[in-house]
Coordinates of C-alpha atoms in Angstrom, one line a residue:
X1 CA 120.1 90.1 97.4
X2 CA 122.0 90.8 100.4
X3 CA 121.0 89.6 103.8
X4 CA 120.6 92.1 106.5
X5 CA 121.7 91.6 110.1
X6 CA 120.4 94.3 112.4
X7 CA 122.0 94.8 116.0
X8 CA 119.6 96.5 118.2
X9 CA 119.3 97.3 121.7
X10 CA 117.6 100.1 123.7
X11 CA 120.0 100.0 126.6
X12 CA 123.3 101.7 126.2
X13 CA 126.7 99.8 127.1
X14 CA 125.3 96.4 125.9
X15 CA 128.3 96.4 123.4
X16 CA 126.1 96.7 120.1
X17 CA 128.7 98.7 118.2
X18 CA 131.7 96.8 119.1
X19 CA 129.6 93.5 118.1
X20 CA 128.8 95.0 114.7
X21 CA 132.6 95.6 114.1
X22 CA 133.9 92.4 115.1
X23 CA 131.2 90.3 113.3
X24 CA 131.8 92.5 110.3
X25 CA 135.4 91.6 110.0
X26 CA 134.6 87.8 110.8
X27 CA 132.1 87.6 108.1
X28 CA 134.3 89.5 105.6
X29 CA 136.6 86.7 105.4
X30 CA 133.9 84.8 103.2
X31 CA 131.2 87.4 102.2
X32 CA 131.2 90.9 100.6
X33 CA 130.1 92.8 103.8
X34 CA 129.1 96.3 104.4
X35 CA 128.5 98.1 107.7
X36 CA 125.8 100.6 108.1
X37 CA 125.7 102.9 111.0
X38 CA 122.4 104.5 112.1
X39 CA 123.2 105.2 115.7
X40 CA 123.5 109.1 116.1
X41 CA 126.5 108.4 118.3
X42 CA 128.5 107.3 115.2
X43 CA 130.8 105.1 117.3
X44 CA 131.0 102.5 114.2
X45 CA 131.8 105.3 112.0
X46 CA 134.8 106.4 114.1
X47 CA 135.9 102.8 114.2
X48 CA 135.8 102.6 110.6
X49 CA 137.8 105.8 110.1
X50 CA 140.6 104.3 112.4
X51 CA 140.7 101.4 110.3
X52 CA 140.8 103.6 107.0
X53 CA 143.6 105.5 108.5
X54 CA 145.9 102.5 109.4
X55 CA 149.4 102.4 107.7
X56 CA 149.8 100.1 104.7
X57 CA 151.1 96.6 105.7
X58 CA 149.0 94.2 107.0
X59 CA 146.0 93.2 104.5
X60 CA 142.7 93.8 106.3
X61 CA 139.5 92.3 105.6
X62 CA 137.6 94.4 103.0
X63 CA 134.6 96.1 104.3
X64 CA 131.9 98.6 102.8
X65 CA 130.7 101.3 105.0
X66 CA 127.9 104.0 105.1
X67 CA 126.3 106.0 107.9
X68 CA 123.6 107.4 106.0
X69 CA 120.2 107.4 108.1
X70 CA 117.0 109.2 108.0
X71 CA 114.8 109.8 104.8
X72 CA 117.7 108.2 102.6
X73 CA 118.0 105.0 104.7
X74 CA 115.6 102.9 102.5
X75 CA 117.5 103.9 99.3
X76 CA 120.9 103.4 100.9
X77 CA 119.9 99.8 101.9
X78 CA 119.0 99.2 98.3
X79 CA 122.2 100.6 97.1
X80 CA 124.5 98.5 99.5
X81 CA 122.5 95.5 98.6
X82 CA 123.4 95.5 94.9
X83 CA 127.2 95.2 95.8
X84 CA 127.4 93.1 99.0
X85 CA 126.3 89.7 100.4
X86 CA 125.7 91.0 104.1
X87 CA 124.6 94.1 105.5
X88 CA 125.2 94.7 109.5
X89 CA 123.4 97.5 110.6
X90 CA 124.5 99.1 114.1
X91 CA 121.0 100.5 115.1
X92 CA 120.0 103.5 117.0
X93 CA 119.1 102.6 120.8
X94 CA 115.6 104.2 120.3
X95 CA 112.3 102.7 119.0
X96 CA 112.0 105.5 116.2
X97 CA 111.7 105.4 112.3
X98 CA 115.2 104.4 111.4
X99 CA 115.1 101.5 113.8
X100 CA 112.0 100.3 112.4
X101 CA 113.2 100.5 108.9
X102 CA 116.4 98.5 110.0
X103 CA 114.4 95.7 111.9
X104 CA 111.9 95.6 108.8
X105 CA 114.8 95.0 106.4
X106 CA 116.5 92.3 108.6
X107 CA 116.7 88.7 107.8
X108 CA 118.0 88.3 111.5
X109 CA 117.8 90.6 114.4
X110 CA 120.6 90.3 117.0
X111 CA 119.9 91.9 120.5
X112 CA 123.2 91.9 122.7
X113 CA 122.5 91.9 126.4
X114 CA 124.7 91.6 129.4
X115 CA 123.2 88.8 131.8
X116 CA 121.4 91.1 134.0
X117 CA 117.7 91.9 134.5
X118 CA 118.0 95.6 133.5
X119 CA 119.4 94.4 130.1
X120 CA 116.6 91.9 129.5
X121 CA 113.9 94.4 130.6
X122 CA 115.6 97.2 128.0
X123 CA 115.5 94.3 125.4
X124 CA 111.6 94.0 125.5
X125 CA 111.0 96.8 123.5
X126 CA 113.3 95.9 120.6
X127 CA 111.9 92.3 120.7
X128 CA 108.4 93.6 120.6
X129 CA 109.3 95.8 117.7
X130 CA 110.9 92.9 115.9
X131 CA 107.7 90.7 116.5
X132 CA 105.7 93.6 115.3
X133 CA 107.7 93.5 112.0
X134 CA 107.7 89.5 111.9
X135 CA 111.2 89.4 112.2
X136 CA 113.3 86.7 113.8
X137 CA 115.1 88.2 117.0
X138 CA 117.9 86.4 119.0
X139 CA 119.4 87.5 122.3
X140 CA 123.2 87.1 122.6
X141 CA 125.0 87.4 125.8
X142 CA 127.7 90.0 125.8
X143 CA 130.5 90.7 128.3
X144 CA 129.4 87.6 130.1
X145 CA 131.2 85.3 132.5
X146 CA 130.7 81.6 131.7
X147 CA 130.8 80.6 135.4
X148 CA 128.5 83.4 136.4
X149 CA 125.6 82.2 138.6
X150 CA 123.6 85.2 137.3
X151 CA 124.3 84.2 133.8
X152 CA 122.8 80.8 134.3
X153 CA 119.8 82.3 136.1
X154 CA 119.1 84.9 133.5
X155 CA 119.6 82.1 130.7
X156 CA 116.9 80.0 132.6
X157 CA 114.4 82.9 132.8
X158 CA 115.0 83.6 128.9
X159 CA 114.4 80.1 128.1
X160 CA 111.2 80.0 130.3
X161 CA 109.8 82.9 128.5
X162 CA 110.5 81.3 125.2
X163 CA 113.1 83.9 124.0
X164 CA 115.6 82.5 121.6
X165 CA 119.1 83.0 123.1
X166 CA 122.3 82.1 121.1
X167 CA 124.3 79.2 122.6
X168 CA 127.8 81.1 122.2
X169 CA 128.5 84.3 124.0
X170 CA 131.4 86.7 124.5
X171 CA 133.0 87.1 127.5
X172 CA 134.3 90.2 129.1
X173 CA 137.8 90.2 127.6
X174 CA 140.1 93.1 127.0
X175 CA 141.0 91.7 123.6
X176 CA 137.6 92.8 122.0
X177 CA 138.1 96.6 123.2
X178 CA 141.9 96.4 122.3
X179 CA 141.3 95.4 118.8
X180 CA 138.3 97.9 118.5
X181 CA 140.6 100.7 119.7
X182 CA 142.8 100.0 116.7
X183 CA 140.3 99.6 113.9
X184 CA 140.6 96.0 113.9
X185 CA 138.3 93.0 114.4
X186 CA 139.4 90.6 117.2
X187 CA 140.0 88.1 114.7
X188 CA 142.6 90.3 112.9
X189 CA 144.2 91.5 116.1
X190 CA 144.4 88.3 118.1
X191 CA 142.8 85.3 116.2
X192 CA 144.2 82.7 118.5
X193 CA 143.1 84.4 121.7
X194 CA 140.2 83.4 124.0
X195 CA 138.3 86.5 122.6
X196 CA 139.1 85.5 119.0
X197 CA 137.8 81.9 119.5
X198 CA 134.6 83.2 121.3
X199 CA 133.8 85.6 118.1
X200 CA 134.6 82.8 115.8
X201 CA 132.2 80.4 117.5
X202 CA 129.4 83.1 117.7
X203 CA 129.9 84.1 113.9
X204 CA 129.6 80.3 113.1
X205 CA 126.5 80.0 115.0
X206 CA 125.0 83.2 113.3
X207 CA 125.9 82.0 109.9
X208 CA 124.0 79.0 110.4
X209 CA 120.9 80.8 111.0
X210 CA 121.1 82.4 107.6
X211 CA 121.5 78.9 106.1

């Protein structure tokens, strides 16, 4: 049975879609991975179209993909689960039926936030929904400076509130956006960069949560 990783956040601009793409590529090195885009903006679908249109040459990590949503979502999850080990869902930025189904199916819910109070406030609805569905949710800092005093302050507040926060974070690095714009994961475009190292460390930590 496939594990489901749902990436959810109500606030726009948190990097939800980019995180789904980069993690999908990272995990595809050792698992059969499918990406499922249920965000109405369909940014992950556009990234996957760029990837599919790339000229033959460098072998890319194999990824399944679907953007089925609405009343067909439950059946689509069942279909993807038959042929994949991991399904990564880019969820809609709302607390609606599709988001509830995506969280209910998840073995792990990942909530990306920039280290700022508005992002943490926006995450509260997603965390509450995950709790109502009895699903484990972890925050992850995205576009975060390691030396930022605000990041340290936010990490302390999150710990004080008893909310799980992943130890690894992604910095505000151009490598993530540059790879995404080419239909690639940063592990394919620049595996030895700082961005590549950060993504690999984050993927390893997440993989440990599925063990």
